[in-house]
Structures are given as structure tokens and as C-alpha cells.
Amino acid sequence: MTELKRTPLHELHLSLGAKMVPFAGWEMPVQYKAGVMAEHLHTREKAGLFDVSHMGQVILRAPSGTAEDAARALETLVPANLLGLAEGRQRYGLFTNAQGGILDDLMIANRGDHLFLVVNAACADQDIAHLQTLDGVTVEPVTDRALLALQGPEAVGVLSGLVPDAAAMKFMDVAILDWDGVALWVSRSGYTGEDGFEISVPAAAAREFADRLLADAAVAPIGLGARDSLRLEAGMPLYGHDMDAGVTPGAAALGWSIPKIRRRDGARAGGFPGADVILAELAEGPAKKRVGLRPEGRAPIREGVAIFDAAEGGAQIGTVCSGGFGPSVGAPVAMAILPATLASGDTVWAELRGKRIPVSVADLPFITPDYKR
Amino acid sequence: MLKYTEDHEWLKQDGDEVTVGITAHASEQLGDVVFVELPEVGREVEKGEEIVVIESVKAASDIVAPIAGEIVAVNDDLADNPGAVNDDAMAAWFFRIKPAGGESIDGFMDEAAYKALIG
């Protein structure tokens, strides 16, 4: 087995009493002393600091020195409107494959003379190789910067105490902000359903920056455990669980990331891998779609639990792709890809330890997000 | 006197019945407990049979019957307040079992032996 990689904040995690686990080839904090439940609730009430340095940061540059030319190239791999992405703005997108499945999901930011991408840790090497197939652009993996997320209602107050210009940013804005001579690459976005920021900081300054954030009484360190329960409540899919190379954007309920301009009859329709399959499905409506699930009672239904269309007998109609206990919901919550004929409020059954439990189909997200649009 | 199992259960002899819970060490390892499924009162169980399901925010775990016998009581309060297991593991008992003939908890670890086990 290859050695696990460590983030620039490794020593900080140890000093904070983190429980470290292997994750996508990295040694990452799954929780700190407070535990998953308290960390989750703290993030929704105040502010949580996450080390997400394992995620891949990549600069995509065209020889012309314009983000527009990089965007034109990237549109051949990602079915999003990237030519319409204004400077200083960020957008969510998908890498698709020829079969119409999803290779990864990513964030794409227009920074004037280039695009800045953030991809999943487990897919980073594959994504970079995929980007290198593009003609006329250079792919620059950013390996000397940490990536932190500061999430929660008090995030803006805390961050603007260090970099005042953060306060004026809107949801999905990106900016390079100066912190005592250190260039922070800041976006107002996250993976929790809360207002907050994702901040790329030079590795050498990461510890001091994290210490400064943690010095604020509102900020607590948050591990991957609570990151997962926060994103689950926010209805956000996790690559490798809620979507993968065999799941289409329509089935993953991510069709919203493919705008009209890239769909049939759009000005730049298609032109990305799997376009025929993906656009036909979006035009006709997907046969299956990712939905929320609320089991009756308190027992969580986790990934892999089979979902049936009847209390006894019947047919299996899907499998839980993400599930657990939602600390803010105060009840178990889950997601599954189920027949699109099901509506919110319909009952299906989860088979848990040999027993069928009634489960209500629910709208996503389970909580009301608080983005500063 | 308290006895302990290698599965991190504590056992307390109450007359001819044995009360069973999990140790504070176990509850810390599990993390926040969000659901506990208890056996039915009156059920005859075998030693080693999985009779309790504990769901924490992280994962599901099973608790086995430390001895054979009949379940004579369960702590229904855990249905509404599973977090009691984290608050005070020694108070949050799971079930009482009436040992089958010949069964005893005498052979289980005492506190010193259990502390040595968990380091």
C-alpha cells in the first residue's frame, strides 16, 4: 500500500485531538474531540473550519491568456455554460463520459486570464489526465496550496475580520484577497448548505491562517464525518456514492447544471462526451431520479440498503446511495435513485435487518440552505 | 460486583438476574448514539446471539448476549433518548437477562482486567 498523503494542517489536526483516517489516499481528520453530532450542529449554529486540502486544485490556461479560450476548451468535457461564466464567478459542473455517466463533479471559477477548478480527491489524477487530452490548453495542478472551508452563519463575520473584502462577496463569487501579503483564493461557496467560504492558501501560510480562524470563539474544527452529514442534509451528492460513471446527470438529479444553451436546440447544444444520451434523457425526463428519503422511526438507513415498492414481496426499486442520521433534522435521512414516477410524500419500504420499514419520499434538501445570493 | 466482556459490555448481577449495558469506552468509540433496537421481553437467547442494534452517527453495531437466558426487561427509555448511552454509559442499561441453568457471569473480567484490555 502506498503511503498516505498528509495535508499542510496535519500537525494541527493531531494537536486538536483529531481521529485520523485514510480517505482517498490522504490521512484526514474524520472527527475531533467534540464528535460528529456536536461538530455538525456547531457548523449550522456558528462556524466550522474544514481542511479539504485533499481536493484537487487545478489551473486551466489557454495560450491566448483569456479565460474564455480555456472555457471554450473545457466545454467539450463539461456540459455547463462556461463561456457565459463571468470573471469573478464560479459554477458547478460535471465531467461526463461517452456513455452519459459522470466521471466527477467539480467547481469552475473564471479568474480573468484562466479557469480555476476544484475536483474530488479520489478523481484528481484521472481528471487531470482527462483535462490533458484537451488541445490548446495547459493543465497546471496546484500542489503547493492548502484548501480550507469556513462554513456557517458566523463564517462571514470571522473571515471578514481577517480579509474585510470577503463580506461583500455573493454566493459563488470568487476573488483573490490579500491577507498580510498572503494571496488567498476565496470563493463564497461550500458543501454544507450554509453560507460560507472555501479558501485556497499557500501551504506555508496554512497553519497560521487556520490558527487565526480557530482563535475566534465562533470557530470549531470539523471533520469529514460532519462534512458528510452536513452535505447529506443539504441534499448534495457525493461522488462515488450518489453518482458515478454509470449514473447520468438526469438520474443524479443534476440536470440543473446543464443549461438550455447546452441542451437540444441550444446555441451550443451538445459537444461533450455522452451528449446524445444525456440530452435525450433530459428532453424526455429521466426514468429514475435521485430523491430524498425519510424513514419512519429513528433507525438510519445507510448506503446499500435495498428499497422496495411494497411492505411485503414486491420489487426492489433502488438502493440507498447515502444515508445516516441528520443531526439538524433530528431524524434519519437518506438519498436513493428511484423511479421518477414517485412523488414527494409517497411511501416506499427499506429492508433493514430483514424487516421492511416504511420510508417517505422527500424533497431535497432536507434543510433550508442559507446562501447569500 | 461489575464484570466486563471482551465485547465491551458491563454485566451487573441483580439477585438472580443480570443487567447488561456497554462501557463508557465502547460508547466513546461508537460516537453519538442515535438509535437503539432492543430485544423483546420474554425472548430466550443464546450466548453470543446478536440481540441489540446500536446505531451511531458513524455506523451500526451489534451487542451480543453475554450468556444464554431469558430477556426479562429492556430499557425502553433508550428509544426516546438513545444519547443517554453517551451521557452515562453505566446508567444506560440495555436489558436484563435471567441466566439459563448453569450460566454465570463469574468467569468474565473484573474491572482491573477490563482496564488492562482497553489500555
XYZ file of C-alpha atoms in Angstrom:
492
model
C 0.000 0.000 0.000
C 1.285 3.442 -0.851
C 1.947 5.970 1.860
C -0.972 8.209 2.734
C -0.519 11.859 1.815
C -0.716 14.489 4.540
C -2.116 17.984 4.273
C -0.242 21.098 5.443
C -2.533 21.058 8.517
C -1.626 17.538 9.649
C 0.129 18.677 12.839
C -2.780 20.959 13.688
C -5.239 18.065 13.431
C -3.120 15.959 15.780
C -2.808 18.812 18.274
C -6.596 19.221 18.223
C -7.100 15.546 19.078
C -8.459 14.536 15.689
C -9.159 10.925 14.845
C -7.293 10.444 11.569
C -8.482 8.037 8.888
C -7.421 7.136 5.351
C -9.569 8.901 2.760
C -8.927 8.881 -0.995
C -5.206 8.327 -0.438
C -4.954 11.008 2.248
C -4.734 10.903 6.018
C -7.670 13.074 7.065
C -9.483 14.052 10.295
C -12.836 12.249 10.491
C -13.723 13.953 13.760
C -12.238 15.916 16.624
C -12.923 15.620 20.350
C -16.401 17.161 20.148
C -17.665 14.338 17.923
C -19.689 14.269 14.707
C -23.010 15.383 16.196
C -21.624 18.416 18.049
C -19.427 19.387 15.088
C -22.389 19.232 12.733
C -24.603 21.365 14.970
C -21.807 23.847 15.644
C -21.387 24.430 11.912
C -25.092 25.179 11.473
C -25.151 27.470 14.531
C -21.791 29.248 14.334
C -18.873 28.398 12.069
C -16.918 25.258 11.236
C -13.408 25.034 9.794
C -12.758 22.108 7.454
C -9.452 21.002 5.957
C -10.267 20.000 2.389
C -6.699 20.175 1.127
C -7.071 16.666 -0.264
C -9.255 18.057 -3.041
C -7.588 18.698 -6.375
C -6.887 22.323 -7.320
C -6.131 22.841 -10.999
C -5.473 25.871 -13.189
C -6.560 25.634 -16.824
C -4.895 28.176 -19.065
C -5.127 28.973 -22.774
C -2.113 30.359 -24.688
C -4.165 33.447 -25.562
C -4.232 34.306 -21.869
C -8.015 34.528 -21.728
C -10.351 32.538 -19.555
C -12.733 32.490 -22.497
C -10.475 30.260 -24.584
C -9.940 27.912 -21.635
C -13.723 27.858 -21.141
C -14.299 27.027 -24.806
C -11.980 24.029 -24.470
C -13.465 22.873 -21.162
C -16.992 22.991 -22.590
C -16.002 19.954 -24.695
C -15.683 17.940 -21.464
C -18.215 19.665 -19.191
C -21.876 20.304 -20.121
C -22.137 23.712 -18.483
C -22.301 27.268 -19.772
C -18.676 28.166 -19.186
C -18.414 30.787 -21.945
C -21.177 32.579 -20.066
C -19.325 32.436 -16.772
C -18.336 35.984 -15.844
C -14.964 36.879 -14.410
C -15.038 36.539 -10.633
C -17.787 33.921 -10.712
C -17.836 30.183 -10.074
C -20.115 27.441 -11.359
C -20.799 23.758 -10.644
C -20.254 21.247 -13.438
C -19.744 17.611 -14.354
C -17.175 15.658 -16.339
C -19.216 13.173 -18.382
C -18.238 10.002 -20.227
C -19.249 8.688 -23.644
C -21.966 6.527 -22.080
C -23.563 9.563 -20.446
C -22.262 8.747 -16.968
C -20.486 11.115 -14.578
C -16.691 10.951 -14.236
C -16.560 13.570 -11.491
C -18.199 16.772 -10.335
C -16.238 19.965 -9.985
C -16.247 23.704 -9.370
C -15.090 26.001 -12.168
C -14.090 29.613 -11.499
C -13.349 32.328 -14.059
C -10.339 34.275 -12.853
C -9.924 36.551 -15.869
C -6.875 35.062 -17.562
C -7.553 31.417 -16.638
C -10.028 28.981 -15.090
C -9.526 27.593 -11.596
C -11.010 24.139 -10.969
C -11.579 22.181 -7.772
C -12.141 18.429 -8.201
C -12.648 15.454 -5.897
C -9.539 13.968 -4.285
C -10.282 10.411 -5.386
C -10.731 11.525 -9.019
C -7.984 14.159 -9.206
C -5.376 12.123 -11.103
C -7.961 10.846 -13.553
C -9.426 14.341 -14.016
C -6.013 15.862 -14.707
C -5.269 13.174 -17.315
C -8.710 13.831 -18.806
C -8.015 17.600 -18.999
C -4.641 16.903 -20.628
C -6.476 15.414 -23.614
C -7.672 18.930 -24.460
C -5.858 20.658 -27.310
C -4.511 24.148 -26.884
C -4.711 24.492 -23.110
C -2.244 23.862 -20.329
C -3.228 22.000 -17.188
C -1.446 23.121 -14.028
C -2.146 21.081 -10.892
C -1.798 23.338 -7.858
C 0.144 21.301 -5.304
C 1.579 23.981 -3.044
C -1.647 25.276 -1.537
C -3.957 24.053 1.200
C -7.725 24.331 0.814
C -9.894 25.246 3.790
C -13.635 25.674 4.095
C -15.173 28.010 6.655
C -18.900 27.299 6.834
C -21.810 28.506 8.897
C -23.721 31.691 9.729
C -20.746 33.269 11.507
C -18.252 32.429 8.739
C -18.606 35.813 7.057
C -18.001 37.733 10.271
C -14.935 35.679 11.125
C -13.325 35.757 7.680
C -14.006 39.443 7.087
C -12.162 40.118 10.354
C -9.030 38.940 8.524
C -9.913 39.979 4.970
C -12.647 42.676 5.043
C -13.457 42.355 1.322
C -14.871 38.859 1.902
C -18.034 40.421 3.325
C -19.075 41.968 0.008
C -18.796 38.688 -1.922
C -22.009 36.982 -3.002
C -22.759 33.259 -3.278
C -20.461 31.739 -5.943
C -18.278 34.851 -6.238
C -14.526 34.227 -6.358
C -11.761 36.701 -5.516
C -8.085 36.855 -4.670
C -7.839 38.660 -1.350
C -4.709 39.852 0.393
C -4.118 38.731 3.974
C -0.948 40.367 5.301
C 0.799 39.803 1.988
C -0.559 36.300 1.501
C -2.826 35.786 -1.529
C -5.987 33.926 -0.517
C -8.074 32.438 -3.316
C -11.561 32.818 -1.868
C -14.933 31.627 -3.105
C -18.247 32.101 -1.320
C -19.447 28.520 -1.553
C -19.328 25.231 0.274
C -20.650 21.734 0.838
C -22.836 22.170 3.899
C -25.930 24.126 2.859
C -24.694 27.050 4.942
C -23.276 30.383 3.937
C -19.519 30.191 3.922
C -16.265 30.290 2.062
C -13.698 28.000 0.515
C -10.202 29.403 0.783
C -7.064 28.267 -1.014
C -3.999 29.377 0.941
C -0.272 28.790 0.275
C 0.836 25.673 2.159
C 3.481 27.623 4.073
C 0.865 30.022 5.468
C -1.913 27.476 6.002
C -1.184 26.706 9.649
C -1.035 30.337 10.699
C -4.201 31.126 8.753
C -6.067 28.190 10.313
C -4.824 29.192 13.781
C -6.113 32.719 13.233
C -9.546 31.422 12.232
C -9.675 28.966 15.148
C -8.714 31.744 17.563
C -12.225 33.126 17.062
C -14.553 31.601 19.659
C -17.206 31.053 16.968
C -14.979 28.663 15.004
C -14.545 24.956 15.741
C -12.610 22.390 13.695
C -14.908 19.996 11.830
C -14.013 16.558 10.477
C -15.096 14.585 7.440
C -17.823 12.826 9.461
C -19.801 16.010 9.985
C -18.934 17.201 6.480
C -20.788 14.123 5.227
C -23.871 14.595 7.431
C -23.999 18.320 6.587
C -23.890 17.731 2.839
C -26.421 14.902 3.139
C -28.919 17.187 4.890
C -28.207 19.803 2.211
C -29.118 17.209 -0.457
C -25.718 17.443 -2.100
C -24.470 14.348 -3.893
C -21.120 12.733 -3.095
C -19.131 11.334 -5.999
C -18.674 7.559 -5.823
C -21.838 7.200 -3.761
C -24.723 9.209 -5.228
C -23.243 9.272 -8.717
C -20.510 7.581 -10.687
C -19.540 6.572 -14.206
C -22.760 4.552 -14.504
C -25.140 7.311 -13.381
C -26.376 10.006 -15.775
C -26.833 13.664 -14.791
C -30.596 13.163 -15.097
C -30.622 10.197 -12.729
C -28.369 12.043 -10.284
C -30.870 14.972 -10.320
C -28.068 17.216 -11.565
C -29.736 18.223 -14.828
C -29.957 21.772 -13.428
C -26.197 22.098 -14.010
C -26.777 21.664 -17.778
C -28.360 24.909 -19.005
C -30.607 25.357 -22.054
C -27.741 26.662 -24.169
C -26.051 23.222 -23.983
C -29.276 21.233 -24.448
C -31.094 20.284 -27.649
C -31.847 23.372 -29.753
C -29.497 25.450 -27.611
C -26.925 27.742 -29.268
C -24.089 25.437 -28.134
C -26.051 22.194 -27.848
C -24.046 19.059 -27.129
C -20.360 18.865 -27.925
C -19.436 16.986 -24.734
C -18.992 13.262 -24.033
C -22.265 11.338 -23.887
C -24.282 14.325 -25.139
C -26.715 12.169 -27.133
C -27.655 10.042 -24.138
C -27.658 12.879 -21.617
C -29.648 15.359 -23.708
C -32.207 12.766 -24.819
C -32.783 11.845 -21.202
C -33.167 15.456 -20.123
C -35.583 16.148 -23.007
C -37.746 13.140 -22.266
C -37.380 13.207 -18.500
C -35.284 10.622 -16.662
C -36.845 7.254 -15.801
C -35.049 7.310 -12.447
C -34.042 10.198 -10.288
C -32.201 10.824 -7.016
C -34.671 11.731 -4.271
C -34.669 12.264 -0.536
C -35.918 9.613 1.893
C -37.268 9.992 5.425
C -37.555 6.627 7.223
C -40.225 6.176 9.863
C -38.745 5.910 13.353
C -35.178 6.602 14.365
C -33.189 3.824 12.683
C -30.875 5.216 9.987
C -30.916 3.586 6.560
C -27.408 3.678 5.188
C -25.712 3.222 1.825
C -26.531 -0.175 0.329
C -29.930 -0.673 1.987
C -32.441 -2.016 -0.551
C -35.629 -0.039 -1.275
C -38.816 -1.911 -2.210
C -42.184 -0.859 -3.598
C -44.203 -2.910 -1.111
C -44.273 -3.759 2.591
C -44.059 -7.454 1.672
C -42.917 -9.045 -1.548
C -42.933 -6.515 -4.361
C -39.845 -5.494 -6.281
C -36.624 -3.776 -5.352
C -36.758 -0.326 -6.946
C -33.444 1.079 -5.789
C -30.687 1.188 -3.205
C -29.791 3.851 -0.677
C -26.768 5.739 -2.031
C -26.198 7.972 1.009
C -27.894 7.761 4.366
C -27.485 8.340 8.044
C -28.757 10.388 10.918
C -29.359 14.071 10.239
C -28.393 15.926 13.420
C -30.171 19.147 12.415
C -33.211 17.314 11.079
C -33.212 15.250 14.289
C -34.092 12.113 12.358
C -32.595 9.724 9.861
C -32.299 10.974 6.283
C -31.143 9.276 3.096
C -30.987 9.545 -0.676
C -31.632 6.959 -3.381
C -32.110 6.859 -7.131
C -35.721 5.704 -7.576
C -38.321 5.599 -10.371
C -39.199 9.165 -11.363
C -42.914 8.306 -11.139
C -42.624 8.535 -7.343
C -43.676 11.850 -5.844
C -42.777 13.544 -2.619
C -44.827 12.017 0.194
C -45.140 8.596 -1.446
C -44.238 5.608 0.710
C -41.581 3.046 -0.179
C -40.007 0.423 2.082
C -36.401 -0.051 3.204
C -35.265 -3.548 4.123
C -33.261 -3.206 7.310
C -32.010 -6.300 9.124
C -34.679 -8.425 7.487
C -37.552 -6.043 8.275
C -39.278 -3.620 5.939
C -39.514 -0.076 7.294
C -41.847 2.492 5.711
C -39.958 5.408 4.176
C -41.401 8.652 2.794
C -40.058 10.062 -0.441
C -38.984 13.627 0.364
C -37.865 16.729 -1.473
C -34.194 17.673 -1.317
C -32.641 19.395 0.520
C -33.740 18.327 4.000
C -32.763 21.705 5.443
C -33.256 25.213 4.047
C -29.927 26.482 2.709
C -28.775 29.939 3.709
C -26.804 31.217 0.720
C -26.066 34.948 0.303
C -27.170 35.442 -3.283
C -19.898 -6.583 41.521
C -19.370 -5.484 37.926
C -17.992 -7.787 35.282
C -16.909 -6.940 31.740
C -16.856 -8.764 28.421
C -14.371 -8.528 25.569
C -17.247 -7.025 23.547
C -17.169 -4.029 25.922
C -20.357 -4.856 27.787
C -20.707 -4.349 31.530
C -22.622 -7.002 33.492
C -24.181 -6.437 36.888
C -25.653 -9.225 38.999
C -29.035 -8.149 40.470
C -30.356 -11.065 42.508
C -30.878 -13.868 40.036
C -30.859 -11.510 37.056
C -28.008 -9.830 35.171
C -28.240 -6.251 33.884
C -26.261 -5.514 30.711
C -25.020 -2.265 29.167
C -21.988 -1.066 27.233
C -18.944 0.583 28.754
C -18.060 4.262 28.525
C -15.067 3.207 26.443
C -17.381 1.496 23.956
C -19.737 4.468 23.798
C -16.808 6.780 23.082
C -15.662 4.518 20.263
C -19.158 4.369 18.793
C -19.689 8.114 18.838
C -23.081 9.755 19.197
C -25.721 7.036 19.544
C -28.886 7.871 17.596
C -30.891 4.641 17.724
C -31.055 1.521 19.867
C -33.088 -1.563 18.945
C -33.740 -3.830 21.929
C -34.867 -7.470 22.073
C -38.399 -8.468 23.049
C -39.048 -9.227 26.697
C -39.557 -12.957 27.177
C -37.205 -13.915 24.351
C -34.877 -16.856 25.018
C -31.410 -16.031 23.711
C -28.243 -17.984 23.119
C -24.818 -16.848 24.303
C -23.232 -14.820 21.515
C -26.533 -14.103 19.782
C -26.810 -10.552 18.381
C -29.753 -9.096 20.261
C -29.229 -5.313 20.327
C -28.526 -2.974 17.422
C -26.843 0.324 18.229
C -26.724 2.951 15.501
C -24.340 5.839 15.985
C -23.832 8.743 13.605
C -20.995 6.679 12.170
C -22.189 3.086 11.888
C -24.381 0.265 13.123
C -23.040 -2.129 15.770
C -24.436 -5.270 17.367
C -24.465 -6.217 21.019
C -24.444 -9.917 21.764
C -25.996 -11.812 24.642
C -23.081 -12.441 27.046
C -24.793 -15.551 28.407
C -27.748 -17.734 27.472
C -31.039 -16.974 29.177
C -34.352 -15.177 29.045
C -34.720 -11.425 28.476
C -36.784 -10.250 31.449
C -36.649 -6.449 30.959
C -35.403 -3.837 28.491
C -34.678 -0.124 28.939
C -37.409 1.446 26.825
C -36.157 4.944 27.696
C -33.377 4.424 25.142
C -35.931 4.513 22.321
C -36.631 8.188 23.009
C -33.233 9.122 24.340
C -30.513 6.975 22.732
C -27.953 9.682 23.557
C -28.184 8.560 27.204
C -25.660 5.878 26.237
C -23.106 8.627 25.584
C -24.135 10.736 28.590
C -23.727 7.944 31.162
C -22.956 4.506 29.798
C -23.148 2.867 33.218
C -26.673 4.193 33.840
C -27.982 3.478 30.330
C -28.619 -0.246 30.728
C -29.915 -2.164 27.720
C -31.563 -5.342 29.045
C -31.854 -7.708 31.996
C -31.343 -11.373 31.406
C -32.259 -14.314 33.637
C -29.397 -16.767 33.137
C -30.250 -20.223 31.840
C -29.396 -23.126 34.091
C -25.699 -23.361 34.797
C -24.927 -19.923 33.313
C -22.961 -17.453 35.412
C -21.005 -14.242 34.926
C -18.291 -15.267 37.370
C -15.822 -16.076 34.600
C -15.897 -12.604 32.987
C -13.259 -9.928 33.534
C -13.247 -7.747 36.618
C -12.642 -4.008 36.344
C -8.864 -4.271 36.617
C -8.714 -6.861 33.830
C -11.021 -4.801 31.612
C -8.963 -1.649 32.160
C -5.871 -3.598 31.154
C -7.695 -4.736 27.992
C -8.586 -1.234 26.833
C -5.237 0.181 27.895
